[in-house]
Coordinates of C-alpha atoms in Angstrom, one line a residue:
X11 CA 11.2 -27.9 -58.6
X12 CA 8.0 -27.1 -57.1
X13 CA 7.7 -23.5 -56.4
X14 CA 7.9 -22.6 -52.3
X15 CA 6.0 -20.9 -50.7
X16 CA 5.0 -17.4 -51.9
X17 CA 6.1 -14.5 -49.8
X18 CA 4.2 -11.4 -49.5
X19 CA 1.0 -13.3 -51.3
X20 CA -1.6 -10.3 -52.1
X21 CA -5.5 -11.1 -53.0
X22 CA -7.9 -9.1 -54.2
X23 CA -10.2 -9.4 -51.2
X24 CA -7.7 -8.0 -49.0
X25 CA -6.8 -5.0 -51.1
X26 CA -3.6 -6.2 -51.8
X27 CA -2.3 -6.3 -48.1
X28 CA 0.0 -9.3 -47.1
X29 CA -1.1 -12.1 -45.5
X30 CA -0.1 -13.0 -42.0
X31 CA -0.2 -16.5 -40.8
X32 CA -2.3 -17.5 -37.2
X33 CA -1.1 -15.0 -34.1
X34 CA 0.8 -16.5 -31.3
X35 CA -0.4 -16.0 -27.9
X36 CA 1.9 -16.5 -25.0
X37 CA 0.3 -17.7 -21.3
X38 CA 2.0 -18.0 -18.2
X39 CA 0.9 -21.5 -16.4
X40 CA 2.0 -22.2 -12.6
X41 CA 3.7 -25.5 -12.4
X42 CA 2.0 -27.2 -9.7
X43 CA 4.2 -28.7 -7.0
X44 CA 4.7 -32.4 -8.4
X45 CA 6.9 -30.5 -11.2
X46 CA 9.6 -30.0 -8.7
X47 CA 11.2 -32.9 -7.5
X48 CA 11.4 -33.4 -3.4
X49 CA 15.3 -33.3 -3.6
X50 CA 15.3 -30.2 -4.9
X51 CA 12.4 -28.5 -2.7
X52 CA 14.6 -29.9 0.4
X53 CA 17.6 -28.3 -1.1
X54 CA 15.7 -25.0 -1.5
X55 CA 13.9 -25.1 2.0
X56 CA 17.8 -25.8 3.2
X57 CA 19.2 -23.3 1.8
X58 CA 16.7 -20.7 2.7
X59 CA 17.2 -21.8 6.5
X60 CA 21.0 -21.4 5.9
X61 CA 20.5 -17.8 4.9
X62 CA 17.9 -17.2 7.6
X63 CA 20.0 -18.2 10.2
X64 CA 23.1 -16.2 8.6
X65 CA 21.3 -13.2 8.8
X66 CA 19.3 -13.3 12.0
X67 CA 22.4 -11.8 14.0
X68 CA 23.0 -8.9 11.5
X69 CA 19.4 -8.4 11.9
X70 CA 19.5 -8.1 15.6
X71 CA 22.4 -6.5 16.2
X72 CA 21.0 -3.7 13.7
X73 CA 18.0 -3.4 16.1
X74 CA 20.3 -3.0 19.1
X75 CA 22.4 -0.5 17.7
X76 CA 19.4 1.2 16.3
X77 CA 17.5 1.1 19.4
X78 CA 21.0 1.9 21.8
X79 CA 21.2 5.5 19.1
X80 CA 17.2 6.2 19.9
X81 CA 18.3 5.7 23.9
X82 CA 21.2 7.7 23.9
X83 CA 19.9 10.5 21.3
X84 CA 16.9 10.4 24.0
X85 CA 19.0 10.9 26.9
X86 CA 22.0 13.2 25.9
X87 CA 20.4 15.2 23.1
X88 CA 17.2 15.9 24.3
X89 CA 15.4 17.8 27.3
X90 CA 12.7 14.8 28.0
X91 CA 16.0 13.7 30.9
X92 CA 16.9 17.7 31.4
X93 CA 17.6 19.1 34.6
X94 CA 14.1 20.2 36.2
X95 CA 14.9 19.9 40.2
X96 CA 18.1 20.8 42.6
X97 CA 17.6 19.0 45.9
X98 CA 20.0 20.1 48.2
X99 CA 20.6 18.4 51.4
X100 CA 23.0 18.9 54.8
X101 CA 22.8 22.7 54.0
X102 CA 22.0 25.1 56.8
X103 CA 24.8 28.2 56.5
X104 CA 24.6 28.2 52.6
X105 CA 21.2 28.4 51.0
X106 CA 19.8 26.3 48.1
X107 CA 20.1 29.9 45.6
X108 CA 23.5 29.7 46.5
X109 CA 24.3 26.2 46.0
X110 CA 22.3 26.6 42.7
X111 CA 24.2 29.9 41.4
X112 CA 27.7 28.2 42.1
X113 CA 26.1 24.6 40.4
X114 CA 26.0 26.8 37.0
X115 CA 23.9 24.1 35.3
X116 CA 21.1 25.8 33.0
X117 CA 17.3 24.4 34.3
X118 CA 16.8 21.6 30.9
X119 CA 20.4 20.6 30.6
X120 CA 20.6 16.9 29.6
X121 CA 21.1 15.0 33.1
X122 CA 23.4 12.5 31.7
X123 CA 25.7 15.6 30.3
X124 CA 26.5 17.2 33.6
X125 CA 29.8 16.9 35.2
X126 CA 29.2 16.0 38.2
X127 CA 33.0 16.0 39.8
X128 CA 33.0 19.8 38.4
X129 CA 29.6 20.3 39.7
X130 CA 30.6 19.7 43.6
X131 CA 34.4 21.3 43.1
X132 CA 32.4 24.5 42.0
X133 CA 30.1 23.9 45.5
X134 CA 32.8 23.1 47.4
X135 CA 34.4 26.3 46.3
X136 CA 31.5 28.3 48.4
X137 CA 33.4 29.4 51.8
X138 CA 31.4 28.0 54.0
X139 CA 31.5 24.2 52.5
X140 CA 33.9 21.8 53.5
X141 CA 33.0 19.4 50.8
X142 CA 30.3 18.8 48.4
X143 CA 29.0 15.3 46.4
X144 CA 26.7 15.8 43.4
X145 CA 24.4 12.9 42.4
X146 CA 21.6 12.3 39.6
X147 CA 18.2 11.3 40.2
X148 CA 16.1 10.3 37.5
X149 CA 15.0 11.3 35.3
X150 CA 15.0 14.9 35.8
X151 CA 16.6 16.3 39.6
X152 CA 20.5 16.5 40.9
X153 CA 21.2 15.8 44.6
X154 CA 23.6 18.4 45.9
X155 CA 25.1 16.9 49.5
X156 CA 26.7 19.7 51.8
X157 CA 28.9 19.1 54.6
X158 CA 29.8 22.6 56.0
X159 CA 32.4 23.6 58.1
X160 CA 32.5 23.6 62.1
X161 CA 34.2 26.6 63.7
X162 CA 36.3 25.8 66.5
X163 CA 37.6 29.9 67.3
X164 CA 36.4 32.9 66.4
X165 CA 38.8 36.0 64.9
X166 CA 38.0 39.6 66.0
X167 CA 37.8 41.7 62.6
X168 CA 36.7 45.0 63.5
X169 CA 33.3 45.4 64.3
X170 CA 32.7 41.5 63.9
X171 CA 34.2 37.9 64.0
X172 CA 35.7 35.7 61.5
X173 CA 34.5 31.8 62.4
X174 CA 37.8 30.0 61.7
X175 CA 37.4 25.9 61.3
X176 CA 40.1 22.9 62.4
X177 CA 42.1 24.0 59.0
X178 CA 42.3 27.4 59.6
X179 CA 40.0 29.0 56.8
X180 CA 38.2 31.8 57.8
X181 CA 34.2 30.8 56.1
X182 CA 31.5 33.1 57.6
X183 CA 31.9 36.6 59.6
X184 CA 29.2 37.7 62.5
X185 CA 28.2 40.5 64.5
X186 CA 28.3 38.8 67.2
X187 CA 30.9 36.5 69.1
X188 CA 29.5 32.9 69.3
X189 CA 29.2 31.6 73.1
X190 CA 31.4 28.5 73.6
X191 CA 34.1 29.3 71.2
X192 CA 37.4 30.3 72.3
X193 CA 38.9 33.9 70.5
X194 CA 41.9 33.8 68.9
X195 CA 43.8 36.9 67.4
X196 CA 45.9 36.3 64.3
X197 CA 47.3 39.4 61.9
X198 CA 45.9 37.4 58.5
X199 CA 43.2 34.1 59.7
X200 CA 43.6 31.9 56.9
X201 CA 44.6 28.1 56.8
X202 CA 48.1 29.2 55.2
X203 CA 48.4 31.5 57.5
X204 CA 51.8 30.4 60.1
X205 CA 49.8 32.2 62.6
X206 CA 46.8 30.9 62.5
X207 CA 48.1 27.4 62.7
X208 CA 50.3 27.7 65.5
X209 CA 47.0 29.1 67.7
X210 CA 44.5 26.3 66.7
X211 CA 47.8 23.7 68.1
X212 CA 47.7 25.6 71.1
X213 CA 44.2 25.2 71.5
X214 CA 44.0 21.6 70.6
X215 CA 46.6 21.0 73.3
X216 CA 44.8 23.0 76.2
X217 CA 43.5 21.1 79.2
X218 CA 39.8 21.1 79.9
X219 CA 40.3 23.4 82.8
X220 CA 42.4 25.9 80.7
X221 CA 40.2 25.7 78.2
X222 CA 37.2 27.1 80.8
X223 CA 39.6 30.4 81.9
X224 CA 40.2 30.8 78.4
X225 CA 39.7 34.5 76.7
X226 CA 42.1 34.6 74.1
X227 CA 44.9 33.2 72.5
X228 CA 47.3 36.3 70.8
X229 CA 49.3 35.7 68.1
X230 CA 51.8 37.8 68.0
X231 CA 54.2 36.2 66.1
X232 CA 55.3 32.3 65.8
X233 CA 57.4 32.7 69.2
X234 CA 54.8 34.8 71.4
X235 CA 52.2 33.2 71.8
X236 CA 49.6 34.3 75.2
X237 CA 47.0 32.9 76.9
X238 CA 44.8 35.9 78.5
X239 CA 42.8 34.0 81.0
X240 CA 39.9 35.5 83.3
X241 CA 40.6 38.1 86.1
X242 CA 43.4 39.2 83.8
X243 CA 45.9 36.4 84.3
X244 CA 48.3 35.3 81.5
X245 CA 49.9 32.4 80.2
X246 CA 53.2 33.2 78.4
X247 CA 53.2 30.0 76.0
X248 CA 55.6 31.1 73.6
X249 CA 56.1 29.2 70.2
X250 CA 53.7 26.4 69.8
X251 CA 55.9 23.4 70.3
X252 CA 55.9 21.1 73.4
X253 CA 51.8 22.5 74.0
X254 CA 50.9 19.4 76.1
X255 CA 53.7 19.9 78.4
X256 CA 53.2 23.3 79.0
X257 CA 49.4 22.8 78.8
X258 CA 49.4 20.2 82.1
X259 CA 52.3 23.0 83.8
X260 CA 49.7 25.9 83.1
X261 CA 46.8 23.8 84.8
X262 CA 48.9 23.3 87.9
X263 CA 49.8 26.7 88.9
X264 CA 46.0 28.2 87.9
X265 CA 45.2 27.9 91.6
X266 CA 48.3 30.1 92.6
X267 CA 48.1 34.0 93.4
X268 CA 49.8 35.3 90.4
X269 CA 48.7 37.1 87.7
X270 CA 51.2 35.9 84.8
X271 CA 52.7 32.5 84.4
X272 CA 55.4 32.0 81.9
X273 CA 55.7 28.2 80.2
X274 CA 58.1 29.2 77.6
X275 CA 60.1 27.0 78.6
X276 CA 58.1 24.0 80.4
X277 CA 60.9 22.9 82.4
X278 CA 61.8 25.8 84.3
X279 CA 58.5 27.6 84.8
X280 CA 58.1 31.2 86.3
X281 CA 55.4 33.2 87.8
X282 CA 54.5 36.2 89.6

């Protein structure tokens, strides 16, 4: 047997160190694009469509919803929309520091994060407003729109009046009687007040002319009801039922000599 190959072969040259056979040196090559068959480079372009395509919506419903949490972030959680303007329109017996004070909404306040049904109840609240609409206006003011009440009597309190509107509710007191509005005089003006109501139905059923005598209408309680007319005439009107009827008997007799007419009871009238 011939003898292999020697292992671990030392030499005298090399001072007895092994000897190692040739070094391998490894090379990467890019295959050039004959290597890959068509077939297959359609297959791949195919499949890289398929996955393209399956992706695109994730992709742009990601950008929505990413750009939908920048909006809303923007607008609800940041002052760049806050509250920087109170416009206030229809307003005459309230003032705008008024309407602002009852608003409560801090100056800066995200516009989108106001309540705007609280927003007019707590303006609507203010005595002398009837209702109240609140409104945004971008980006930064709220639009306050007053409708105020319109007195129709006015309530001797004291020294002063109490202006008294078609419901009753007593909203604004003056120094001065108002010219062209009939006086009434109730215990308590207020719209639950039984009083008060029974005196505006009278005067809603007065004729013109009795309406242009008119000096008061007392209220002193739900069955005796006056009229004090000019040159110190009176109307005895009683309760408040039947106030057309006794309205068109009262207009009749104003041109007689008496000084007190009683239409209590509209079909049997007396006077003197």
């Amino acid at each position: 047997m011939s003898p292999g190959p020697a292992r671990g072969r030392t030499s005298a040259a090399d001072g007895g160190a092994p000897r190692r056979g040739p070094a391998r040196r490894w090379q990467l090559v890019r295959a050039g694009r004959d290597a890959v068959p068509p077939s297959t480079r359609r297959f791949m372009a195919r499949a890289r469509q398929r996955r393209m395509r399956a992706a695109l919506p994730w992709a742009v419903a990601a950008g929505v919803l990413a750009l939908a949490g920048l909006v809303a972030w923007t607008v609800l959680g940041t002052g760049l929309f806050g509250v920087r303007e109170v416009r206030v329109e229809g307003a005459d017996l309230v003032t705008p520091v008024q309407v602002h004070d009852a608003l409560d909404i801090p100056d800066g306040v995200p516009l989108a994060r106001v309540d705007l049904a609280a927003a007019a109840r707590r303006v609507g609240a203010l005595p002398a407003v009837q209702r109240a609409t609140v409104s945004r206006d971008w980006p930064g003011a709220l639009v306050v729109r007053v409708t105020e009440r319109t007195a129709v009597a006015v309530v001797p309190q004291g020294d002063a009046f109490a202006l008294i509107d078609g419901s009753g509710v007593a909203f604004r007191t003056v120094e001065r009687r108002p010219a062209g509005l009939p006086q009434v005089t109730v215990a308590r003006p207020a719209a639950d007040d039984p009083g008060t109501r029974a005196a505006l139905e009278v005067l809603v059923a007065l004729t013109p002319q009795l309406r242009a005598e008119l000096v008061d209408v007392n209220v002193e309680g739900l069955a005796r009801i006056s009229l004090r007319l000019r040159e110190d005439r009176t109307v005895v009107w009683g309760d408040a039922t039947r106030g057309t009827d006794k309205a068109r008997v009262a207009t009749a007799l104003l041109d007689e000599d008496t000084d007190r007419i009683d239409v209590s009871a509209p079909d049997v009238v007396t006077f003197r």
